[in-house]
Tab-separated table of C-alpha atoms and ligand atoms in Angstrom:
chain	number	residue	atom	x	y	z
Q	1	MET	CA	-18.438	8.528	-39.208
Q	2	THR	CA	-19.411	7.947	-35.565
Q	3	PHE	CA	-18.224	5.140	-33.390
Q	4	PHE	CA	-19.236	4.133	-29.833
Q	5	ALA	CA	-16.936	2.330	-27.391
Q	6	PRO	CA	-18.148	1.235	-23.977
Q	7	GLY	CA	-16.619	1.581	-20.542
Q	8	ARG	CA	-16.442	-1.506	-18.418
Q	9	VAL	CA	-17.111	-2.793	-14.902
Q	10	ASN	CA	-14.705	-5.471	-13.799
Q	11	LEU	CA	-16.705	-8.071	-11.869
Q	12	ILE	CA	-13.621	-9.758	-10.404
Q	13	GLY	CA	-9.911	-10.140	-11.144
Q	14	GLU	CA	-8.293	-6.897	-9.965
Q	15	HIS	CA	-4.698	-6.148	-11.090
Q	16	THR	CA	-4.412	-9.643	-12.538
Q	17	ASP	CA	-4.261	-8.552	-16.190
Q	18	TYR	CA	-0.657	-7.250	-16.206
Q	19	ASN	CA	0.241	-10.507	-14.324
Q	20	LEU	CA	-1.110	-12.357	-17.372
Q	21	GLY	CA	-3.866	-13.911	-15.245
Q	22	PHE	CA	-7.655	-13.975	-15.443
Q	23	VAL	CA	-10.205	-11.154	-15.349
Q	24	LEU	CA	-14.013	-11.054	-15.652
Q	25	PRO	CA	-15.259	-7.698	-16.873
Q	26	ILE	CA	-18.463	-6.671	-18.566
Q	27	ALA	CA	-18.643	-3.952	-21.154
Q	28	ILE	CA	-21.351	-1.524	-19.990
Q	29	ASP	CA	-24.049	0.655	-21.509
Q	30	LEU	CA	-22.050	3.872	-20.739
Q	31	GLY	CA	-19.382	4.836	-23.228
Q	32	CYS	CA	-17.662	7.347	-25.461
Q	33	ARG	CA	-18.932	8.428	-28.854
Q	34	ALA	CA	-16.351	9.667	-31.355
Q	35	THR	CA	-17.230	11.406	-34.647
Q	36	ALA	CA	-14.700	12.100	-37.409
Q	37	GLU	CA	-15.198	14.741	-40.118
Q	38	PRO	CA	-12.748	15.601	-42.885
Q	39	LEU	CA	-10.778	18.925	-42.649
Q	40	ASP	CA	-9.295	21.032	-45.431
Q	41	SER	CA	-6.043	21.863	-43.664
Q	42	PRO	CA	-3.461	19.172	-42.802
Q	43	ARG	CA	-4.179	18.875	-39.128
Q	44	LEU	CA	-5.865	16.907	-36.427
Q	45	GLU	CA	-8.437	18.801	-34.432
Q	46	VAL	CA	-9.903	17.243	-31.259
Q	47	HIS	CA	-12.945	18.519	-29.494
Q	48	SER	CA	-13.950	17.116	-26.072
Q	49	VAL	CA	-17.558	18.029	-25.460
Q	50	ASN	CA	-17.164	17.041	-21.847
Q	51	ARG	CA	-14.125	19.303	-21.312
Q	52	HIS	CA	-15.435	22.118	-23.508
Q	53	GLU	CA	-12.070	22.156	-25.164
Q	54	VAL	CA	-10.789	22.133	-28.714
Q	55	ARG	CA	-7.112	21.480	-29.514
Q	56	HIS	CA	-5.269	21.003	-32.821
Q	57	TRP	CA	-1.914	19.808	-34.122
Q	58	ASP	CA	-0.270	19.674	-37.538
Q	59	LEU	CA	-0.343	16.142	-38.805
Q	60	ALA	CA	3.379	16.369	-39.739
Q	61	ALA	CA	4.162	17.130	-36.094
Q	62	LEU	CA	2.456	14.117	-34.588
Q	63	PRO	CA	5.445	11.733	-34.649
Q	64	ASP	CA	7.534	14.141	-32.569
Q	65	LEU	CA	4.977	15.243	-30.042
Q	66	VAL	CA	5.639	14.660	-26.306
Q	67	PRO	CA	2.810	13.929	-23.932
Q	68	SER	CA	1.281	16.990	-22.343
Q	69	GLY	CA	-0.115	15.155	-19.256
Q	70	ASP	CA	-3.757	15.878	-19.944
Q	71	TRP	CA	-6.740	14.219	-21.672
Q	72	THR	CA	-5.353	14.826	-25.171
Q	73	ASP	CA	-2.643	12.197	-24.534
Q	74	TYR	CA	-5.203	9.423	-24.826
Q	75	VAL	CA	-6.272	10.582	-28.297
Q	76	LEU	CA	-2.808	11.567	-29.529
Q	77	GLY	CA	-1.344	8.340	-28.177
Q	78	VAL	CA	-3.705	6.478	-30.498
Q	79	ALA	CA	-3.443	8.932	-33.423
Q	80	ARG	CA	0.347	8.604	-33.543
Q	81	LEU	CA	-0.009	4.838	-34.125
Q	82	LEU	CA	-2.261	5.221	-37.191
Q	83	PRO	CA	-0.319	5.383	-40.493
Q	84	GLY	CA	-1.526	7.876	-43.113
Q	85	LEU	CA	-3.911	9.747	-40.851
Q	86	ALA	CA	-6.082	12.082	-42.938
Q	87	PRO	CA	-6.859	15.658	-41.875
Q	88	THR	CA	-9.635	15.180	-39.393
Q	89	ARG	CA	-11.850	16.936	-36.825
Q	90	LEU	CA	-12.625	14.437	-34.067
Q	91	THR	CA	-15.422	15.123	-31.621
Q	92	VAL	CA	-15.653	12.986	-28.468
Q	93	GLU	CA	-18.341	12.875	-25.937
Q	94	SER	CA	-18.636	10.394	-23.054
Q	95	ASN	CA	-21.032	9.472	-20.316
Q	96	VAL	CA	-18.539	7.269	-18.462
Q	97	PRO	CA	-17.557	9.072	-15.246
Q	98	THR	CA	-13.840	9.899	-15.525
Q	99	GLY	CA	-11.282	8.573	-13.119
Q	100	SER	CA	-13.853	6.299	-11.397
Q	101	GLY	CA	-12.584	2.877	-12.349
Q	102	LEU	CA	-15.148	2.369	-15.146
Q	103	SER	CA	-12.500	2.972	-17.815
Q	104	SER	CA	-13.467	6.165	-19.488
Q	105	SER	CA	-9.900	6.083	-20.802
Q	106	ALA	CA	-10.270	2.875	-22.788
Q	107	ALA	CA	-13.698	4.062	-24.103
Q	108	LEU	CA	-11.959	7.269	-25.325
Q	109	GLU	CA	-9.004	5.387	-26.882
Q	110	VAL	CA	-11.058	2.743	-28.618
Q	111	SER	CA	-13.764	5.067	-29.992
Q	112	SER	CA	-11.088	7.562	-31.188
Q	113	ALA	CA	-9.034	4.823	-32.850
Q	114	LEU	CA	-12.052	3.577	-34.769
Q	115	ALA	CA	-13.231	7.025	-35.770
Q	116	LEU	CA	-9.728	7.947	-36.941
Q	117	GLY	CA	-9.829	5.025	-39.331
Q	118	ALA	CA	-7.793	2.335	-37.539
Q	119	ALA	CA	-7.800	-0.762	-39.608
Q	120	GLU	CA	-7.363	-3.052	-36.591
Q	121	ARG	CA	-10.205	-4.955	-35.003
Q	122	GLY	CA	-10.590	-7.313	-32.067
Q	123	ILE	CA	-7.506	-7.986	-30.017
Q	124	ASP	CA	-5.308	-6.036	-32.460
Q	125	LEU	CA	-7.367	-2.899	-31.792
Q	126	ALA	CA	-7.203	-3.483	-28.057
Q	127	ARG	CA	-3.458	-3.894	-28.335
Q	128	LEU	CA	-3.055	-0.656	-30.282
Q	129	CYS	CA	-5.038	1.304	-27.646
Q	130	ARG	CA	-3.138	-0.344	-24.757
Q	131	ARG	CA	0.027	0.625	-26.420
Q	132	ALA	CA	-1.133	4.231	-26.552
Q	133	GLU	CA	-1.862	4.173	-22.869
Q	134	ASN	CA	1.443	2.402	-22.015
Q	135	GLU	CA	3.707	4.410	-24.185
Q	136	PHE	CA	2.130	7.881	-24.510
Q	137	VAL	CA	-0.088	8.328	-21.460
Q	138	GLY	CA	2.494	6.477	-19.418
Q	139	VAL	CA	0.212	4.096	-17.460
Q	140	PRO	CA	1.621	0.530	-17.380
Q	141	CYS	CA	-1.858	-0.994	-17.631
Q	142	GLY	CA	-2.729	-4.515	-18.797
Q	143	ILE	CA	-4.999	-5.467	-21.669
Q	144	MET	CA	-8.305	-5.705	-19.786
Q	145	ASP	CA	-9.913	-2.279	-20.234
Q	146	GLN	CA	-9.245	-1.963	-23.946
Q	147	TYR	CA	-10.114	-5.612	-24.666
Q	148	ALA	CA	-13.403	-5.407	-22.738
Q	149	SER	CA	-14.375	-2.243	-24.586
Q	150	VAL	CA	-13.575	-3.844	-27.951
Q	151	ALA	CA	-15.012	-7.322	-27.309
Q	152	GLY	CA	-18.049	-6.778	-25.059
Q	153	VAL	CA	-20.912	-9.252	-25.357
Q	154	GLU	CA	-24.517	-8.345	-24.613
Q	155	GLY	CA	-25.866	-10.136	-21.614
Q	156	ALA	CA	-22.640	-11.892	-20.646
Q	157	ALA	CA	-19.444	-11.304	-18.644
Q	158	LEU	CA	-16.090	-11.913	-20.437
Q	159	LEU	CA	-13.730	-14.425	-18.961
Q	160	ILE	CA	-10.438	-13.214	-20.339
Q	161	ASP	CA	-7.217	-15.237	-20.125
Q	162	CYS	CA	-4.693	-12.346	-20.339
Q	163	ARG	CA	-1.910	-14.717	-21.468
Q	164	SER	CA	-3.595	-16.616	-24.285
Q	165	LEU	CA	-5.969	-13.657	-24.919
Q	166	GLU	CA	-8.788	-16.148	-25.251
Q	167	ILE	CA	-12.256	-14.820	-24.322
Q	168	ARG	CA	-15.140	-16.909	-23.039
Q	169	PRO	CA	-18.618	-15.355	-22.487
Q	170	VAL	CA	-19.941	-16.310	-19.039
Q	171	PRO	CA	-23.665	-16.080	-18.378
Q	172	LEU	CA	-24.723	-14.216	-15.303
Q	173	PRO	CA	-27.466	-15.638	-13.034
Q	174	SER	CA	-30.939	-14.232	-13.738
Q	175	GLY	CA	-32.489	-12.173	-10.990
Q	176	LEU	CA	-29.307	-10.298	-10.123
Q	177	SER	CA	-28.677	-6.661	-11.037
Q	178	ILE	CA	-25.274	-5.056	-11.226
Q	179	LEU	CA	-24.888	-1.655	-9.573
Q	180	ALA	CA	-21.715	0.462	-9.620
Q	181	VAL	CA	-21.557	2.872	-6.697
Q	182	ASN	CA	-19.251	5.829	-7.242
Q	183	SER	CA	-17.484	7.021	-4.071
Q	184	MET	CA	-16.757	10.262	-5.916
Q	185	VAL	CA	-13.236	10.240	-4.479
Q	186	LYS	CA	-9.946	9.514	-6.184
Q	187	HIS	CA	-6.903	9.664	-3.949
Q	188	GLU	CA	-3.835	11.114	-5.611
Q	189	LEU	CA	-1.765	8.136	-4.570
Q	190	GLY	CA	-3.456	6.087	-7.315
Q	191	ALA	CA	-1.176	6.797	-10.257
Q	192	SER	CA	2.156	6.145	-8.606
Q	193	ALA	CA	0.764	3.238	-6.537
Q	194	TYR	CA	-0.327	1.496	-9.770
Q	195	SER	CA	3.196	1.491	-11.090
Q	196	ASP	CA	4.474	0.374	-7.671
Q	197	ARG	CA	2.145	-2.618	-7.773
Q	198	VAL	CA	3.335	-3.544	-11.298
Q	199	ARG	CA	6.945	-3.369	-10.065
Q	200	GLU	CA	6.241	-5.346	-6.907
Q	201	CYS	CA	4.579	-8.143	-8.897
Q	202	ASN	CA	7.549	-8.260	-11.306
Q	203	GLU	CA	9.845	-8.488	-8.300
Q	204	ALA	CA	7.813	-11.347	-6.849
Q	205	ALA	CA	7.886	-13.231	-10.179
Q	206	LEU	CA	11.620	-12.725	-10.568
Q	207	SER	CA	12.273	-13.985	-7.081
Q	208	LEU	CA	10.361	-17.151	-7.931
Q	209	GLY	CA	12.244	-17.549	-11.241
Q	210	LEU	CA	8.994	-16.999	-13.187
Q	211	SER	CA	8.270	-14.679	-16.127
Q	212	SER	CA	4.920	-13.657	-14.508
Q	213	LEU	CA	2.850	-14.458	-11.404
Q	214	ARG	CA	0.445	-16.317	-13.630
Q	215	ASP	CA	2.309	-19.600	-12.899
Q	216	ALA	CA	2.981	-19.010	-9.218
Q	217	THR	CA	1.381	-21.374	-6.718
Q	218	ALA	CA	0.063	-20.423	-3.296
Q	219	ALA	CA	2.891	-22.494	-1.683
Q	220	GLN	CA	5.538	-20.657	-3.717
Q	221	VAL	CA	4.078	-17.302	-2.736
Q	222	GLU	CA	4.285	-18.113	0.961
Q	223	SER	CA	7.997	-18.906	0.547
Q	224	LEU	CA	8.801	-15.272	-0.505
Q	225	ASP	CA	11.028	-13.595	2.069
Q	226	ASP	CA	9.829	-10.031	1.839
Q	227	PRO	CA	6.488	-9.759	3.635
Q	228	LEU	CA	5.235	-6.870	1.442
Q	229	ILE	CA	6.096	-8.666	-1.818
Q	230	ARG	CA	4.534	-11.872	-0.337
Q	231	ARG	CA	1.236	-10.118	0.310
Q	232	ARG	CA	1.127	-8.577	-3.159
Q	233	ALA	CA	1.756	-11.966	-4.832
Q	234	ARG	CA	-0.714	-13.636	-2.508
Q	235	HIS	CA	-3.438	-11.294	-3.793
Q	236	ILE	CA	-2.651	-12.033	-7.404
Q	237	VAL	CA	-2.501	-15.825	-7.062
Q	238	ALA	CA	-5.713	-16.017	-4.995
Q	239	GLU	CA	-7.483	-13.490	-7.184
Q	240	ASN	CA	-6.835	-15.544	-10.323
Q	241	GLN	CA	-8.439	-18.548	-8.655
Q	242	ARG	CA	-11.337	-16.418	-7.518
Q	243	VAL	CA	-12.039	-15.348	-11.150
Q	244	LEU	CA	-12.243	-18.964	-12.267
Q	245	ASP	CA	-14.403	-19.910	-9.253
Q	246	PHE	CA	-16.698	-16.873	-9.893
Q	247	ALA	CA	-17.153	-17.811	-13.568
Q	248	GLU	CA	-18.054	-21.373	-12.498
Q	249	ALA	CA	-20.461	-20.189	-9.782
Q	250	SER	CA	-22.010	-17.681	-12.135
Q	251	ALA	CA	-22.716	-20.285	-14.817
Q	252	ALA	CA	-24.176	-22.559	-12.077
Q	253	GLY	CA	-26.319	-19.800	-10.627
Q	254	ASP	CA	-24.725	-20.182	-7.168
Q	255	ARG	CA	-25.373	-16.730	-5.787
Q	256	GLN	CA	-24.092	-17.372	-2.300
Q	257	ARG	CA	-20.711	-18.361	-3.654
Q	258	LEU	CA	-20.623	-15.264	-5.831
Q	259	GLY	CA	-21.182	-13.112	-2.786
Q	260	ARG	CA	-18.471	-14.898	-0.808
Q	261	LEU	CA	-15.985	-14.521	-3.622
Q	262	PHE	CA	-16.690	-10.771	-3.863
Q	263	ALA	CA	-16.146	-10.441	-0.121
Q	264	GLU	CA	-12.860	-12.377	-0.235
Q	265	SER	CA	-11.661	-10.322	-3.280
Q	266	HIS	CA	-12.358	-7.108	-1.373
Q	267	LEU	CA	-10.516	-8.176	1.751
Q	268	SER	CA	-7.549	-9.252	-0.353
Q	269	MET	CA	-7.435	-5.854	-2.117
Q	270	ARG	CA	-7.736	-4.068	1.246
Q	271	ASP	CA	-5.264	-6.060	3.252
Q	272	ASP	CA	-2.799	-7.752	0.928
Q	273	TYR	CA	-2.736	-5.536	-2.155
Q	274	GLU	CA	-3.519	-2.385	-0.196
Q	275	ILE	CA	-5.369	-0.525	-2.931
Q	276	SER	CA	-8.602	0.343	-1.151
Q	277	CYS	CA	-9.380	3.452	0.963
Q	278	PRO	CA	-11.776	4.314	3.857
Q	279	GLU	CA	-14.517	5.609	1.621
Q	280	ILE	CA	-14.544	2.426	-0.485
Q	281	ASP	CA	-14.326	0.092	2.521
Q	282	PHE	CA	-17.310	1.988	4.054
Q	283	LEU	CA	-19.308	1.557	0.794
Q	284	VAL	CA	-18.656	-2.188	0.784
Q	285	GLU	CA	-19.743	-2.458	4.450
Q	286	ALA	CA	-22.822	-0.299	3.799
Q	287	ALA	CA	-23.772	-2.500	0.888
Q	288	GLY	CA	-23.645	-5.542	3.098
Q	289	ARG	CA	-26.336	-3.961	5.316
Q	290	ALA	CA	-28.539	-2.762	2.422
Q	291	PRO	CA	-31.756	-4.515	1.205
Q	292	GLY	CA	-31.170	-7.032	-1.606
Q	293	ALA	CA	-27.386	-7.111	-1.095
Q	294	ALA	CA	-25.792	-10.139	-2.769
Q	295	GLY	CA	-22.116	-9.042	-2.955
Q	296	SER	CA	-19.898	-5.962	-2.982
Q	297	ARG	CA	-16.278	-5.150	-3.737
Q	298	MET	CA	-14.113	-2.378	-5.030
Q	299	THR	CA	-13.701	-2.422	-8.818
Q	300	GLY	CA	-10.969	-0.860	-10.953
Q	301	GLY	CA	-7.461	0.291	-10.192
Q	302	GLY	CA	-8.182	1.428	-6.649
Q	303	PHE	CA	-7.718	4.283	-4.184
Q	304	GLY	CA	-11.308	5.469	-4.784
Q	305	GLY	CA	-13.590	5.128	-7.752
Q	306	CYS	CA	-16.427	2.575	-7.654
Q	307	THR	CA	-17.639	-0.490	-5.888
Q	308	VAL	CA	-19.445	-3.132	-7.909
Q	309	ASN	CA	-22.537	-4.658	-6.287
Q	310	LEU	CA	-24.705	-7.638	-6.987
Q	311	VAL	CA	-28.298	-6.837	-5.952
Q	312	GLN	CA	-31.370	-9.025	-6.031
Q	313	ALA	CA	-33.713	-7.877	-8.750
Q	314	GLY	CA	-36.507	-5.743	-7.414
Q	315	PHE	CA	-34.350	-4.328	-4.614
Q	316	GLU	CA	-32.328	-1.923	-6.705
Q	317	GLU	CA	-33.984	1.246	-5.508
Q	318	ALA	CA	-34.043	0.271	-1.838
Q	319	PHE	CA	-30.425	-0.761	-2.046
Q	320	GLU	CA	-29.402	2.479	-3.711
Q	321	ALA	CA	-31.312	4.643	-1.156
Q	322	SER	CA	-29.799	2.777	1.813
Q	323	VAL	CA	-26.170	3.030	0.551
Q	324	ARG	CA	-26.580	6.659	-0.455
Q	325	GLN	CA	-27.989	7.627	2.894
Q	326	ALA	CA	-25.314	5.829	4.854
Q	327	TYR	CA	-22.490	7.340	2.718
Q	328	ARG	CA	-23.941	10.809	3.043
Q	329	ASP	CA	-24.324	10.463	6.813
Q	330	ARG	CA	-20.742	9.239	7.189
Q	331	PHE	CA	-18.783	11.329	4.665
Q	332	GLY	CA	-21.186	14.102	3.630
Q	333	ILE	CA	-20.798	13.008	-0.021
Q	334	ARG	CA	-23.547	12.242	-2.468
Q	335	CYS	CA	-22.522	9.120	-4.405
Q	336	ASP	CA	-23.629	8.429	-7.924
Q	337	VAL	CA	-25.120	4.980	-8.627
Q	338	TYR	CA	-25.194	3.369	-12.057
Q	339	ARG	CA	-27.235	0.312	-12.917
Q	340	VAL	CA	-25.161	-1.333	-15.588
Q	341	ARG	CA	-25.960	-4.124	-18.063
Q	342	PRO	CA	-23.496	-6.388	-19.901
Q	343	SER	CA	-23.335	-4.742	-23.338
Q	344	ALA	CA	-21.854	-5.171	-26.750
Q	345	GLY	CA	-18.370	-3.942	-27.610
Q	346	ALA	CA	-17.224	-0.996	-29.731
Q	347	ARG	CA	-19.226	-0.379	-32.909
Q	348	GLN	CA	-20.126	2.147	-35.611
Q	349	ILE	CA	-23.346	3.878	-34.675
Q	350	ASP	CA	-24.121	5.942	-37.770
Q	351	LYS	CA	-25.029	4.575	-41.212
Q	352	LYS	CA	-22.062	2.894	-42.925
Q	353	THR	CA	-21.175	4.811	-46.121
Y	401	ADP	P1	-10.807	5.773	-15.804
Y	401	ADP	O1	-10.328	5.083	-17.056
Y	401	ADP	O2	-11.031	4.762	-14.726
Y	401	ADP	O3	-12.016	6.625	-16.085
Y	401	ADP	P2	-8.303	7.088	-16.017
Y	401	ADP	O4	-7.558	7.993	-15.093
Y	401	ADP	O5	-7.616	5.901	-16.603
Y	401	ADP	O6	-9.641	6.738	-15.292
Y	401	ADP	O7	-8.826	7.960	-17.298
Y	401	ADP	C1	-9.517	9.148	-17.037
Y	401	ADP	C2	-9.006	10.229	-17.970
Y	401	ADP	O8	-9.411	9.994	-19.318
Y	401	ADP	C3	-9.579	11.615	-17.687
Y	401	ADP	O9	-8.884	12.274	-16.638
Y	401	ADP	C4	-9.370	12.300	-19.020
Y	401	ADP	O10	-8.047	12.729	-19.154
Y	401	ADP	C5	-9.586	11.159	-20.021
Y	401	ADP	N1	-10.966	11.183	-20.608
Y	401	ADP	C6	-11.860	10.212	-20.569
Y	401	ADP	N2	-12.957	10.541	-21.256
Y	401	ADP	C7	-12.783	11.775	-21.744
Y	401	ADP	C8	-13.558	12.742	-22.540
Y	401	ADP	N3	-14.760	12.450	-22.957
Y	401	ADP	N4	-12.977	13.907	-22.849
Y	401	ADP	C9	-11.747	14.189	-22.430
Y	401	ADP	N5	-10.975	13.386	-21.660
Y	401	ADP	C10	-11.456	12.207	-21.349
Y	402	MG	MG1	-8.425	4.145	-17.273
């Protein structure tokens, strides 16, 4: 049986998911395909076509395995949570660029879980895959990536309330294309800085006597004593409001407001949350000077990866050429550009038997 699970581009709402706030991702048309075939011997065999690697484990050993710190953790993290796993050969193949903020990890987790026979669907499937990433991979991520991969809707963005877990599809204005521009850099700082931000937000919430920053007001945030903690919390509170404003402007077709919200979100990530980097800041500035530009900001966890860009339809090629040239002139790096479309969530892609 073969399942496909998409990656995602987060339009706006960065680092708000683990603060139980709002996010607005789209599932994209890039994703991971996972095929399961029965095996004779009692083991789990996993083949990553991308990595040209095959690894195997005795099924009986799965509960006691410790993470090995590589790609297999994503698959094993999921496999360990599935009761009565049958002997299986799992083949995974993805066209989501890895480590670029488009969530190749959630695509891998969700497609693997489905192919390995997980009974869960919808939010329960997203929760299972998030648990694998939190507990086995060791990334304290929120629910956004896995939920977007599971629940994607063709042609619409997903307004997710990360506390109630309610999802509302939000239409995007016609005549705008979404382009992800890959900086092709990922600064090492990323992994530890992510955990730092989670901790800093928890500290801010605790200081305010709240269980999460979801309920903090802008006035409360400005009362925080520690300037660093104050800036972190300021980003979260303002970003939550920007997600709601973006959803409203998108449904109303107000493109200028969309562009302004992208710009504000980027500055907030750069200056208050401090998760950008020179390459990404340059790509955002270069996008602003490119033909057809309607908005640009970093997307994903940060410290590299991709920017997400709104581009007037018909200008995609000119936009891409302009940004590519500028980036190459400045950093000597060829960036990849993906034109992405809001797509359906995870699904079986071979014939049901
Ligand atoms: P992102 O989710 O933004 O792509 P992450 O660091 O969260 O970045 O996840 C990337 C990791 O996921 C890769 O380094 C790799 O370990 C794993 N991964 C994703 N897709 C595959 C694949 N097809 N084969 C093997 N590993 C994969
Ligand atoms: Mg990831």
